[in-house]
XYZ file of C-alpha atoms in Angstrom:
737
model
C 130.166 -45.352 210.695
C 128.849 -48.843 211.933
C 130.946 -51.040 213.931
C 132.853 -53.737 211.291
C 132.064 -57.372 211.394
C 133.490 -59.188 208.966
C 133.345 -62.538 207.258
C 136.013 -64.302 204.322
C 134.936 -66.612 202.228
C 137.297 -68.929 199.026
C 135.421 -69.747 196.521
C 136.105 -71.953 193.573
C 138.057 -70.083 191.501
C 140.971 -68.688 193.991
C 139.339 -65.317 194.492
C 138.765 -64.507 198.298
C 135.609 -62.361 199.397
C 135.696 -60.691 202.775
C 132.308 -59.790 203.295
C 131.009 -56.553 205.847
C 127.801 -57.831 207.607
C 127.657 -54.520 208.743
C 126.519 -51.747 205.780
C 130.101 -48.485 206.292
C 127.235 -46.424 205.607
C 125.544 -45.819 209.174
C 121.660 -44.545 206.873
C 121.816 -47.587 205.176
C 122.107 -49.965 208.186
C 118.651 -48.499 210.131
C 117.416 -48.425 206.377
C 118.016 -50.931 204.632
C 116.898 -54.826 204.839
C 119.731 -57.250 204.981
C 116.904 -59.968 204.181
C 116.572 -61.482 200.315
C 113.912 -64.296 198.983
C 115.285 -65.511 195.929
C 111.297 -66.635 194.751
C 109.703 -64.261 194.739
C 108.728 -63.537 191.325
C 109.228 -60.044 190.020
C 108.594 -59.881 185.605
C 104.718 -60.765 186.374
C 101.693 -59.060 184.059
C 100.780 -57.070 186.698
C 104.414 -55.505 186.882
C 103.879 -55.193 183.197
C 100.804 -53.047 182.955
C 101.466 -51.157 185.443
C 104.856 -49.833 184.803
C 103.827 -49.573 181.169
C 100.685 -47.543 182.554
C 103.215 -45.493 184.819
C 105.841 -44.381 183.061
C 102.876 -43.206 180.016
C 100.928 -40.946 182.504
C 104.481 -39.123 184.208
C 105.978 -38.854 180.934
C 103.253 -36.977 180.035
C 102.540 -34.600 182.729
C 105.868 -34.156 183.221
C 106.413 -32.609 179.596
C 103.052 -31.173 180.267
C 103.706 -28.812 182.456
C 107.338 -27.895 181.498
C 106.546 -25.417 179.647
C 104.418 -23.169 182.768
C 105.646 -20.492 184.759
C 105.901 -22.653 187.972
C 107.005 -26.343 186.023
C 105.614 -29.148 188.048
C 108.304 -32.359 188.581
C 105.770 -35.950 189.459
C 108.521 -37.774 190.338
C 107.909 -41.724 191.167
C 106.655 -40.971 194.604
C 103.679 -40.696 192.946
C 103.133 -43.793 190.923
C 104.999 -45.727 193.508
C 101.811 -44.927 195.966
C 99.349 -45.265 193.217
C 99.420 -48.556 191.942
C 100.025 -50.016 195.178
C 96.011 -50.309 195.335
C 95.248 -51.219 191.616
C 98.288 -54.020 191.884
C 96.125 -56.126 195.758
C 93.153 -55.406 192.646
C 94.752 -57.353 190.140
C 96.267 -59.820 192.624
C 93.158 -60.418 193.511
C 90.897 -59.912 190.777
C 92.070 -61.236 187.769
C 92.499 -65.476 186.736
C 95.680 -67.752 186.968
C 95.714 -68.449 183.833
C 99.035 -69.138 182.137
C 99.610 -68.454 178.575
C 102.523 -69.400 175.755
C 103.012 -72.456 178.586
C 106.461 -74.091 178.256
C 108.089 -71.195 175.793
C 110.437 -68.881 177.465
C 107.569 -66.375 176.692
C 106.117 -67.991 179.563
C 103.632 -65.809 181.897
C 100.466 -66.047 183.939
C 97.862 -63.176 184.510
C 98.604 -63.718 188.283
C 101.376 -64.511 190.179
C 99.842 -64.462 193.359
C 100.002 -61.296 196.368
C 101.319 -58.508 194.985
C 105.359 -58.703 196.337
C 107.707 -55.840 196.693
C 110.385 -56.700 194.188
C 107.340 -56.082 191.290
C 106.470 -52.873 192.916
C 110.382 -51.617 192.607
C 110.201 -52.833 189.428
C 107.449 -50.828 188.355
C 108.620 -47.619 190.361
C 111.686 -48.221 187.976
C 109.555 -48.003 184.900
C 108.121 -44.609 186.358
C 111.747 -43.587 187.207
C 112.029 -43.459 183.428
C 109.245 -41.165 182.860
C 109.767 -38.998 186.024
C 113.173 -37.691 184.675
C 112.788 -34.893 182.251
C 114.054 -35.567 178.525
C 117.088 -32.843 179.219
C 117.255 -32.743 174.750
C 113.638 -30.920 174.458
C 114.952 -28.254 175.232
C 116.755 -27.637 171.599
C 113.574 -28.275 170.326
C 111.973 -25.939 172.138
C 114.816 -23.425 171.959
C 114.958 -24.170 168.370
C 111.252 -23.699 166.898
C 110.353 -21.256 169.931
C 112.553 -18.976 170.704
C 115.189 -18.966 167.911
C 111.930 -19.375 165.651
C 113.478 -22.191 163.373
C 112.364 -25.122 161.733
C 113.873 -28.186 163.119
C 111.528 -31.740 161.877
C 110.337 -33.952 163.518
C 112.863 -37.375 163.071
C 115.767 -35.756 164.379
C 114.433 -33.919 167.203
C 113.731 -37.812 167.654
C 116.975 -38.974 167.305
C 118.346 -37.009 169.748
C 116.028 -37.475 172.408
C 116.184 -40.568 172.223
C 120.548 -41.074 171.552
C 120.391 -38.623 174.420
C 118.966 -40.739 176.686
C 119.915 -45.094 175.225
C 124.202 -43.131 175.688
C 123.543 -42.801 179.595
C 123.243 -46.643 179.480
C 126.754 -47.091 178.220
C 128.388 -45.000 180.172
C 126.378 -46.841 183.239
C 127.687 -50.148 182.281
C 131.417 -48.852 182.250
C 131.412 -47.700 186.126
C 128.538 -50.082 187.858
C 131.480 -51.798 189.650
C 132.431 -48.497 190.988
C 129.533 -46.832 191.919
C 126.909 -49.367 192.837
C 128.274 -52.410 194.252
C 130.090 -50.748 196.914
C 128.680 -49.562 200.093
C 130.507 -46.420 200.546
C 128.223 -45.671 197.255
C 125.366 -45.266 199.106
C 123.063 -42.531 196.510
C 120.452 -41.573 200.318
C 117.655 -40.157 198.049
C 117.394 -44.814 197.073
C 116.437 -44.740 200.900
C 113.641 -42.459 200.457
C 112.340 -45.141 198.168
C 112.918 -47.757 200.279
C 111.895 -46.904 203.756
C 108.515 -46.305 201.693
C 108.677 -49.806 200.140
C 108.701 -51.312 203.157
C 105.854 -48.949 204.461
C 104.160 -50.344 202.100
C 104.656 -54.181 202.190
C 106.227 -54.909 205.536
C 103.471 -55.735 208.694
C 104.723 -54.438 211.788
C 102.540 -53.812 215.225
C 101.776 -50.593 216.311
C 103.878 -48.901 219.258
C 102.657 -49.074 222.032
C 101.436 -44.775 222.271
C 102.676 -44.526 218.638
C 101.801 -45.468 214.947
C 103.134 -47.567 211.885
C 104.810 -46.278 209.725
C 101.922 -47.231 206.967
C 99.841 -45.072 209.356
C 102.348 -42.142 209.651
C 102.832 -42.123 205.988
C 98.882 -41.769 205.375
C 98.839 -39.203 207.616
C 101.910 -37.221 205.430
C 100.226 -37.518 202.333
C 96.586 -36.693 203.766
C 98.000 -33.394 205.111
C 100.287 -32.625 202.905
C 97.227 -33.081 200.135
C 95.038 -30.902 202.125
C 97.542 -28.083 202.726
C 98.397 -27.859 199.288
C 95.699 -26.417 198.392
C 96.522 -22.943 200.160
C 99.878 -22.187 198.380
C 98.502 -23.691 195.435
C 95.468 -21.750 195.410
C 94.516 -20.160 197.919
C 96.860 -18.078 199.388
C 99.784 -18.311 197.224
C 101.942 -15.843 199.452
C 102.843 -18.467 201.266
C 105.504 -20.395 198.802
C 107.678 -17.197 199.067
C 107.259 -14.744 202.227
C 109.464 -11.780 201.928
C 108.733 -10.384 204.787
C 111.864 -7.974 204.240
C 109.787 -5.941 201.600
C 107.348 -4.649 203.491
C 108.952 -2.381 205.731
C 109.960 -0.193 203.049
C 107.856 -0.983 199.825
C 109.199 1.980 198.303
C 112.938 1.192 197.852
C 114.322 -0.357 195.266
C 117.327 -1.743 197.975
C 114.975 -3.295 200.590
C 113.321 -5.068 198.104
C 116.345 -6.481 196.766
C 117.679 -6.978 199.780
C 114.350 -9.464 201.391
C 112.964 -10.720 197.588
C 113.034 -14.060 197.809
C 112.543 -14.899 194.024
C 114.264 -11.463 192.547
C 117.048 -10.990 194.989
C 119.070 -11.193 198.092
C 116.143 -13.414 199.926
C 117.174 -11.981 203.743
C 114.414 -13.035 206.157
C 112.474 -15.177 202.784
C 111.307 -18.267 203.425
C 108.520 -21.099 201.606
C 106.170 -22.642 203.842
C 104.985 -24.585 200.498
C 106.793 -28.553 200.089
C 106.992 -27.275 196.140
C 109.167 -24.655 197.165
C 111.891 -26.583 199.282
C 112.046 -29.575 196.897
C 111.585 -28.006 193.675
C 115.802 -27.653 192.681
C 117.839 -29.562 195.271
C 115.608 -32.448 195.793
C 113.810 -33.179 199.082
C 116.467 -31.791 202.108
C 115.229 -35.189 204.368
C 116.965 -36.870 202.023
C 120.430 -34.909 202.097
C 123.275 -35.930 204.978
C 123.913 -33.031 207.097
C 127.347 -32.489 205.836
C 126.418 -32.112 201.971
C 122.947 -30.356 203.948
C 126.112 -28.281 206.124
C 128.240 -27.383 202.502
C 125.107 -26.127 200.636
C 124.317 -23.558 203.419
C 127.600 -22.360 203.724
C 128.301 -22.329 199.812
C 124.643 -20.484 199.840
C 126.042 -17.743 202.366
C 129.415 -17.012 200.742
C 127.846 -15.775 197.726
C 124.528 -14.743 198.093
C 125.947 -12.692 201.146
C 129.490 -12.163 200.544
C 129.854 -12.330 196.744
C 126.597 -11.204 194.953
C 126.171 -8.288 197.179
C 130.180 -7.207 196.922
C 130.220 -7.388 193.001
C 126.813 -5.933 192.458
C 127.444 -2.576 194.856
C 130.758 -2.439 193.805
C 129.351 -1.970 189.814
C 131.568 -4.407 188.781
C 131.016 -5.159 185.200
C 128.560 -2.345 185.205
C 126.307 -4.563 187.586
C 124.293 -1.430 188.803
C 122.667 -1.410 184.832
C 121.674 -4.490 185.674
C 119.269 -6.628 187.989
C 120.976 -7.871 191.138
C 119.447 -11.228 190.151
C 117.849 -12.190 186.193
C 118.884 -14.903 184.152
C 118.037 -12.493 180.817
C 120.617 -10.935 178.198
C 120.470 -7.086 178.204
C 122.653 -4.141 176.239
C 125.133 -2.043 178.416
C 122.001 0.182 178.768
C 120.135 -1.720 180.557
C 117.836 -2.874 178.233
C 116.629 -6.321 177.128
C 119.076 -7.697 174.348
C 117.063 -8.798 171.248
C 118.671 -11.843 170.722
C 117.184 -12.886 166.917
C 118.052 -9.126 165.738
C 121.858 -11.392 165.567
C 121.464 -14.370 163.992
C 121.528 -14.691 160.281
C 119.879 -16.311 157.453
C 122.119 -19.842 157.682
C 121.417 -19.610 161.725
C 124.802 -18.603 162.349
C 126.017 -15.121 164.309
C 124.963 -11.665 162.072
C 128.112 -10.024 162.757
C 127.906 -6.792 161.796
C 124.506 -6.474 163.821
C 125.954 -8.165 167.155
C 129.093 -5.411 166.818
C 125.970 -2.771 166.004
C 123.611 -4.072 169.056
C 127.135 -4.036 171.236
C 128.049 -6.841 173.948
C 125.743 -9.050 175.931
C 125.641 -8.339 179.423
C 124.868 -10.644 182.086
C 123.754 -9.845 185.757
C 125.898 -9.862 188.473
C 124.175 -13.353 190.039
C 124.241 -15.169 185.989
C 128.444 -14.334 185.698
C 128.626 -15.204 189.542
C 126.561 -18.660 188.708
C 129.331 -19.232 185.169
C 132.665 -18.494 187.305
C 131.323 -20.827 190.319
C 130.775 -23.417 187.746
C 134.076 -23.023 186.899
C 135.302 -23.011 189.730
C 133.527 -26.538 191.123
C 134.316 -28.536 187.725
C 138.552 -27.696 188.400
C 137.778 -28.738 192.665
C 136.267 -31.691 191.661
C 138.793 -33.024 189.566
C 141.044 -32.028 192.685
C 139.046 -33.321 194.954
C 138.626 -37.048 193.815
C 142.167 -36.979 193.191
C 142.922 -36.181 196.547
C 140.071 -37.806 198.829
C 138.948 -40.830 197.130
C 142.137 -41.835 194.582
C 143.410 -44.696 196.374
C 139.902 -46.114 197.230
C 139.916 -45.545 193.257
C 142.967 -47.511 193.135
C 142.285 -50.268 195.138
C 138.485 -50.412 193.878
C 140.591 -51.355 190.528
C 142.861 -53.544 191.838
C 140.189 -55.825 193.663
C 138.323 -55.726 190.972
C 140.796 -57.093 188.558
C 142.593 -59.531 191.151
C 141.976 -61.667 193.885
C 140.771 -59.888 196.665
C 136.938 -58.084 197.046
C 135.529 -56.580 199.585
C 131.871 -56.627 199.768
C 129.018 -55.278 201.878
C 125.844 -58.016 203.110
C 123.646 -56.762 200.223
C 126.208 -57.133 197.353
C 126.608 -60.237 198.570
C 122.787 -61.632 198.636
C 122.655 -59.932 195.040
C 125.403 -62.747 193.854
C 122.665 -65.136 193.556
C 121.564 -63.942 190.728
C 122.503 -63.531 187.093
C 124.212 -60.115 186.060
C 123.684 -57.973 183.492
C 127.103 -59.386 180.954
C 128.786 -55.937 179.803
C 128.575 -56.893 176.737
C 125.236 -56.136 176.140
C 126.430 -52.212 177.326
C 128.891 -51.983 174.888
C 126.607 -52.754 171.737
C 124.308 -50.403 173.038
C 126.978 -47.771 173.233
C 128.571 -48.757 170.051
C 124.883 -48.927 167.748
C 124.368 -45.391 169.587
C 126.938 -43.417 168.983
C 126.589 -44.469 165.500
C 123.338 -43.350 165.068
C 124.222 -40.115 167.118
C 127.004 -39.515 164.498
C 124.708 -40.557 161.196
C 122.035 -37.774 162.479
C 124.125 -35.048 162.814
C 125.910 -35.812 159.425
C 123.044 -36.785 157.748
C 120.781 -33.675 159.529
C 123.912 -31.270 159.887
C 121.744 -28.491 158.844
C 119.411 -28.613 161.302
C 122.014 -30.510 164.373
C 125.213 -28.153 163.248
C 127.534 -30.493 164.823
C 130.294 -33.220 163.062
C 131.365 -36.107 163.644
C 135.012 -35.306 165.557
C 132.736 -33.365 168.032
C 130.174 -36.454 168.903
C 133.160 -38.410 169.666
C 134.498 -35.530 171.727
C 131.496 -35.328 173.475
C 131.330 -39.102 174.343
C 135.239 -38.560 175.714
C 134.419 -35.606 178.091
C 131.082 -37.765 179.634
C 133.343 -40.927 179.861
C 136.338 -38.405 181.853
C 133.854 -37.226 184.214
C 130.787 -39.614 184.558
C 133.555 -41.795 187.676
C 134.059 -37.965 189.550
C 130.965 -36.516 189.711
C 129.030 -40.400 190.639
C 131.078 -40.008 193.053
C 130.185 -36.859 194.626
C 126.857 -37.635 193.549
C 126.710 -41.254 195.502
C 128.143 -40.124 198.798
C 126.183 -36.354 199.181
C 122.910 -36.118 196.856
C 124.670 -33.303 195.392
C 125.440 -33.557 191.547
C 127.779 -30.633 190.205
C 127.085 -29.542 186.803
C 129.197 -30.521 183.465
C 126.675 -28.188 181.704
C 129.417 -25.440 181.742
C 132.397 -26.930 180.377
C 130.930 -28.793 177.030
C 129.546 -25.359 176.126
C 132.848 -23.914 176.723
C 135.065 -26.121 174.842
C 132.831 -26.457 171.937
C 131.763 -22.730 171.519
C 135.504 -22.282 171.504
C 136.475 -24.751 169.209
C 133.684 -24.615 166.565
C 131.452 -21.238 167.230
C 128.520 -19.091 166.148
C 126.729 -22.762 166.166
C 123.681 -22.503 168.884
C 122.395 -26.044 167.488
C 125.655 -27.379 167.026
C 126.229 -25.810 171.388
C 123.332 -27.392 172.070
C 123.466 -30.754 170.632
C 127.187 -30.877 171.856
C 125.832 -30.502 175.528
C 123.140 -32.938 175.988
C 125.640 -35.483 174.469
C 127.991 -34.310 176.661
C 126.516 -33.643 180.173
C 123.010 -35.370 179.635
C 124.515 -38.689 178.795
C 126.432 -38.691 182.248
C 123.465 -37.670 184.108
C 121.251 -40.031 182.816
C 124.100 -42.463 183.157
C 123.778 -42.036 186.678
C 119.947 -41.790 186.954
C 120.416 -45.423 185.554
C 123.695 -46.477 188.303
C 120.850 -45.125 191.107
C 118.608 -46.976 189.743
C 120.629 -49.886 189.508
C 121.472 -49.256 193.631
C 118.027 -49.166 194.363
C 117.165 -52.734 192.779
C 120.764 -53.459 194.692
C 119.164 -52.822 198.055
C 115.607 -54.315 196.846
C 117.815 -57.395 195.721
C 116.290 -57.103 192.486
C 117.867 -59.120 189.607
C 119.868 -57.429 187.653
C 118.781 -58.274 184.224
C 114.807 -57.176 185.199
C 116.968 -54.241 186.333
C 118.158 -53.650 183.480
C 115.026 -54.715 180.849
C 112.836 -51.922 182.749
C 115.081 -49.445 182.283
C 115.475 -50.292 178.782
C 111.967 -50.242 177.857
C 111.230 -47.662 180.314
C 113.469 -44.992 178.797
C 111.992 -45.670 175.412
C 108.537 -45.661 175.750
C 109.593 -41.971 177.478
C 111.376 -40.960 174.916
C 108.621 -41.253 172.506
C 105.613 -39.748 175.353
C 107.486 -36.891 175.814
C 108.948 -36.443 172.467
C 104.778 -36.725 171.174
C 103.326 -34.637 173.800
C 106.081 -31.462 173.520
C 105.392 -31.456 169.752
C 101.573 -31.468 170.788
C 102.377 -28.472 172.630
C 103.942 -26.731 170.071
C 100.896 -26.938 167.409
C 98.368 -25.866 170.089
C 99.546 -23.544 171.759
C 99.970 -20.368 170.704
C 103.214 -18.171 171.543
C 104.054 -20.679 173.910
C 107.188 -19.202 175.154
C 107.591 -16.225 174.037
C 106.572 -13.468 176.873
C 106.338 -11.043 174.264
C 103.490 -12.508 173.089
C 101.785 -13.714 176.130
C 99.779 -12.062 177.958
C 100.847 -11.261 181.122
C 99.558 -13.926 183.563
C 100.061 -17.066 180.792
C 100.756 -19.754 182.803
C 103.663 -21.167 179.832
C 106.282 -18.893 180.541
C 108.789 -21.647 180.097
C 110.883 -20.349 182.734
C 113.576 -23.293 182.200
C 113.644 -23.489 178.314
C 114.933 -19.932 178.861
C 117.433 -20.545 180.830
C 118.806 -23.216 177.955
C 118.199 -20.558 174.851
C 120.291 -17.900 177.087
C 123.028 -20.392 177.931
C 122.934 -21.192 173.473
C 123.320 -17.471 172.961
C 126.031 -17.193 175.563
C 128.294 -19.829 174.511
C 127.025 -20.792 171.313
C 126.150 -17.943 168.867
C 128.405 -15.292 170.458
C 130.818 -17.344 171.755
C 133.330 -17.882 174.893
C 135.436 -15.685 173.248
C 133.289 -12.589 172.582
C 132.439 -13.209 176.486
C 135.004 -14.611 178.443
C 137.863 -14.654 176.497
C 139.781 -11.456 174.871
C 137.454 -10.312 173.235
C 134.513 -10.208 176.359
C 134.001 -8.458 179.021
C 133.773 -11.288 181.328
C 137.673 -12.674 181.268
C 138.724 -12.727 184.596
C 136.310 -15.270 185.682
C 138.454 -17.424 183.964
C 140.295 -16.924 188.001
C 138.109 -19.418 189.055
C 139.334 -22.561 187.108
C 142.524 -21.598 189.187
C 140.709 -21.282 192.725
C 138.448 -24.009 192.545
C 141.693 -26.462 192.266
C 143.208 -25.098 194.795
C 140.347 -25.213 197.235
C 139.952 -28.820 197.705
C 143.834 -28.916 198.297
C 143.820 -26.368 201.065
C 141.275 -28.771 202.834
C 143.251 -31.340 202.434
C 146.659 -29.819 203.859
C 144.823 -29.244 206.489
C 142.781 -32.652 207.048
C 146.624 -33.978 207.348
C 147.841 -31.101 209.184
C 145.227 -31.674 211.818
C 144.130 -35.274 211.387
C 141.798 -35.484 214.948
C 139.437 -32.797 213.645
C 136.861 -35.372 211.821
C 135.031 -32.077 210.277
C 137.700 -30.746 208.671
C 137.531 -33.867 206.079
C 133.545 -33.307 205.834
C 133.966 -29.615 204.065
C 133.380 -31.193 200.402
C 134.433 -27.791 198.016
C 132.715 -29.270 194.759
C 129.584 -29.631 196.855
C 129.956 -25.711 198.220
C 131.305 -24.390 195.329
C 128.321 -26.212 193.253
C 125.528 -24.859 196.189
C 124.367 -22.265 193.717
C 124.340 -23.850 190.129
C 120.740 -24.174 190.050
C 120.376 -20.648 190.184
C 118.889 -19.230 188.158
C 116.026 -20.291 187.619
C 116.443 -21.343 191.356
C 115.748 -18.399 193.946
C 116.693 -17.681 197.241
C 113.476 -18.561 198.569
C 114.442 -22.563 196.887
C 117.609 -22.428 199.220
C 116.759 -20.981 202.423
C 113.345 -23.156 202.959
C 115.880 -26.611 202.020
C 118.490 -25.181 204.615
C 115.869 -25.043 207.464
C 114.477 -28.593 206.978
C 117.561 -30.016 205.796
C 119.513 -28.773 209.407
C 116.161 -29.927 211.594
C 115.490 -33.204 209.569
C 119.843 -33.771 209.228
C 121.587 -32.661 212.240
C 118.601 -32.300 214.878
C 116.697 -35.098 214.994
C 119.061 -37.246 213.419
C 121.385 -36.582 216.622
C 119.334 -36.617 218.886
C 116.364 -37.968 218.309
C 117.564 -41.294 215.809
C 114.790 -43.957 216.538
C 112.577 -40.820 215.175
C 114.739 -40.226 212.452
C 115.257 -43.961 211.951
C 111.302 -44.717 211.241
C 109.501 -41.196 210.199
C 112.609 -38.968 207.981
C 112.403 -40.844 204.719
C 108.529 -42.143 205.052
C 107.834 -38.251 205.859
C 109.726 -36.585 202.497
C 107.612 -39.646 200.606
C 104.094 -38.339 202.146
C 105.166 -34.875 201.165
C 106.113 -35.595 197.576
C 103.082 -37.770 196.987
C 100.492 -35.565 198.804
C 101.802 -32.148 197.384
C 102.188 -33.476 193.557
C 98.617 -35.463 194.193
C 96.663 -31.832 195.118
C 99.152 -29.739 192.343
C 97.321 -31.985 189.615
C 94.285 -32.033 191.164
C 94.194 -28.166 191.074
C 95.652 -28.041 187.537
C 92.542 -30.529 186.543
C 89.710 -29.671 188.029
C 90.920 -25.075 188.080
C 93.563 -24.616 185.635
C 92.656 -26.110 182.682
C 89.385 -23.624 183.541
C 90.947 -20.287 183.540
C 89.689 -20.508 187.208
C 91.580 -18.101 189.458
C 91.846 -15.995 192.674
C 92.294 -12.774 192.177
C 93.316 -10.962 196.436
C 96.312 -9.757 197.864
C 97.030 -13.079 199.268
C 97.846 -14.366 195.492
C 99.440 -11.495 194.310
C 102.975 -12.645 194.188
C 105.726 -11.427 196.915
C 105.637 -8.062 196.825
C 108.722 -7.508 195.990
C 108.219 -5.502 192.486
C 111.180 -2.960 192.831
C 114.191 -6.188 193.278
C 114.305 -6.580 189.382
C 115.344 -2.395 189.047
C 118.639 -1.313 188.486
C 120.162 0.938 190.318
C 122.667 2.709 188.306
C 122.137 7.011 187.244
C 120.094 7.507 184.603
C 118.834 3.651 183.385
C 115.541 3.748 182.865
C 113.111 0.513 182.777
C 108.867 0.686 183.099
C 108.020 0.466 186.672
C 111.320 1.532 188.612
C 112.518 5.130 190.065
C 114.950 6.465 188.116
C 117.496 7.199 190.083
C-alpha cells in the first residue's frame, strides 16, 4: 500500500469529500498519471473512423479464428498499436474543415495533433471487437453439433441482447467497482503503460532506453520469434520432455503430457501458450499468481492422480484428461442418438446407451466450480462485507472518500443512471419477446429470463470485486446450468440461453466496468466512454453474427471431427466444450449425472467444502493478525484456478506460473524501478508482436494450406496420454491392459 496523503473538501451541497492524493494500490501509484487536460478533444472524426474500422476488423478476425483447433484471440492491443501511425497520418494530411457548423453534429475533419484521449476511445471500440460474443456458441452448437435448424433472426437477437444486457449490470455497480481506488483492475495497467509509452515524450536514461524504444524492440522480437512456434518449430508450444524418457509407457505419457496429461516438466516457450487462457501473467499481482499456482498444484498433482489411480467413478476406463463424453466401456458417447425429433432427450435411447461418463479432470472441474461458487459468496461476506457496507453508506450519506483519479474525473458529466435503466428494461423486454415468439427454437420460458437476470444481478458485485482486485474471474456458468437443468430439464437450447443471460451478461457487464476504469485512469469523459462502448458493441455483434453465419455455410463439415480430415484446422475446441456442457446440464440434466439418478452425486459436497474454506482462512487471520500473508490466501481464486480446464491444459498453467513468479515476485520485489518502467510494456509488446505474426502466417501460408512436415511439427510426442488404463478397455492406438 502507498503512504496515504489526504485533503478534505466541503462541497456546496454539504457533502464532505476526503481526497487521497496517493493511490492505495502501489502498482496504480507507479503506473497511472495523476494529471489531466480537460481541453484535449477526444470525440473526433479520426476517433470514429479508426474506432469503427478497428472494431470491424477485430470482430471479423476473432470470429474467423474462433473455430480453429488453435483459436487465436487478437486483442485490442494489436489495434492500439496499429492505429498510432494512421492517427498521426490523418493529423498531418486531413484538411481543417468544419461540417454542420453551429449544430449539435458539428465536427472538424482535423482537430489537431493525434492525442492520447482519442486513442483511448479507439481502443474501447477495438475492445468491443476483441471480446468474443459468447452466444455464438449457441449458434454453433445447434447448427453444427446438434445439426438442427436455428434461424438467423433469433440467433442474432440472442447474441445482441446478451451483450447489451451487460450495460444494465455495469450501471448498477459502477459506484462500487469503478470509483473506489481499491478496485484497480490490474489488466488495465498494461494498456495505461502502453498509452503513456506511445504518447509521452521522455529523455532516454543514460545506458538505457525509453519505454517507446523498449516496446518497439519487444514487438519486433516477438513478431520475428513467433515464426518458430507458429510455423517452423511447433514443438516449442509444448515441450513435454518427460514423455521422451519412455515412448511406449502410458503412465509416463500421462505424467508428462502438457496437452493431455498432468504436465510434469512440460513448458511452452511461446507467448500464445502462456497467455491464451489465463491472460498475461505480467498483469497478475503476485498474490493472485501464487493462489493460482497452489490451486493448480493441488488439483493436478494431488486430486486428479488420487481420483484416477484409485479408480473413482471408473476413472481408468477413460483418459485422465479429456473434454469428451464417454460410455461406461470407454467408447465415445454418440450424443445425437439420444436426441428425439422435438429436440429433447430420448429417454428410451438414453436407457439403452447407458449414463454419460466424464474424464477425471472434467469431473473435478465441475466439483471445483461448485466450491468456487460458495467460496466466492463467503469470502466476499467475510473479507469485503464491511467495506461494501461503508461504500453504500457513503454513497447515500454526506461523507465520501475518493482518490486523486476520482477527484479529477469530477470535472466531467457522469452518465445518468436512467440511461442504464432504459437499456436494461428495453433489453429484458426484447429478450422475453424473443424467447416467447421463437420458443420452439430457443426453448426458454419467460420466467427463465427473469431468473437468469436475478442470478446475474446477485453475482455481479462479488465476482466483480474479485476480478477488480486479483485479475481472476470465478466462473458463474456452472450455477446457471445447474439451476435451469433442475428446473427445466431435457431442453439443451433452454440451458444454453439461460447460461448466456445469467452468466455471460454478467461477464459482459464486468468488461464494460473494466473499460470504464480504463477511461477513469485516462480521464476520458464518461459519456464519451459510454457512447463508444454502446456503438462498438452493436457493430461487433453484427460482424460476429455475419462472420459465423458465413463460415457455417462456406466450410464443409465445420466442427464435425467425424467428417473432417485428420489434420483439419476447423475442429472448434471451444464450441465442443460448450456443446458437451449443454449435453450434461441441458439434454441429460444434472439429476441424471449429479443428482439421485446419477453416478457423480458426491461431487455436490464441494459446495460445502467451498463455503468452509474461506471461513477457515478468516479464522486463521483473526487468530494471527500479525501474519499478513494469511489474508492473501484467496479461496475463490485458489479453488477456481483450473476453471478453464478443459480446454486449457497443464502446459498453459506451468508456463504462466513461471513467468508470473519472475515478474510479480522477483522483479517487482528486487528491481521495482525496472518493473515500473518495463513490465506492462513488455506484456503489450509480446501481445502485439505475436498477434501480428499469427495473422501474417495465416494469410501467407495457412490459407494456402502450406505446411512444414517434420519431427519438430509432429506434436508434443505423448500419443499414449489419452489412453485408458483399465483392463480390457480397447481404444484405437492404445495398448490393451
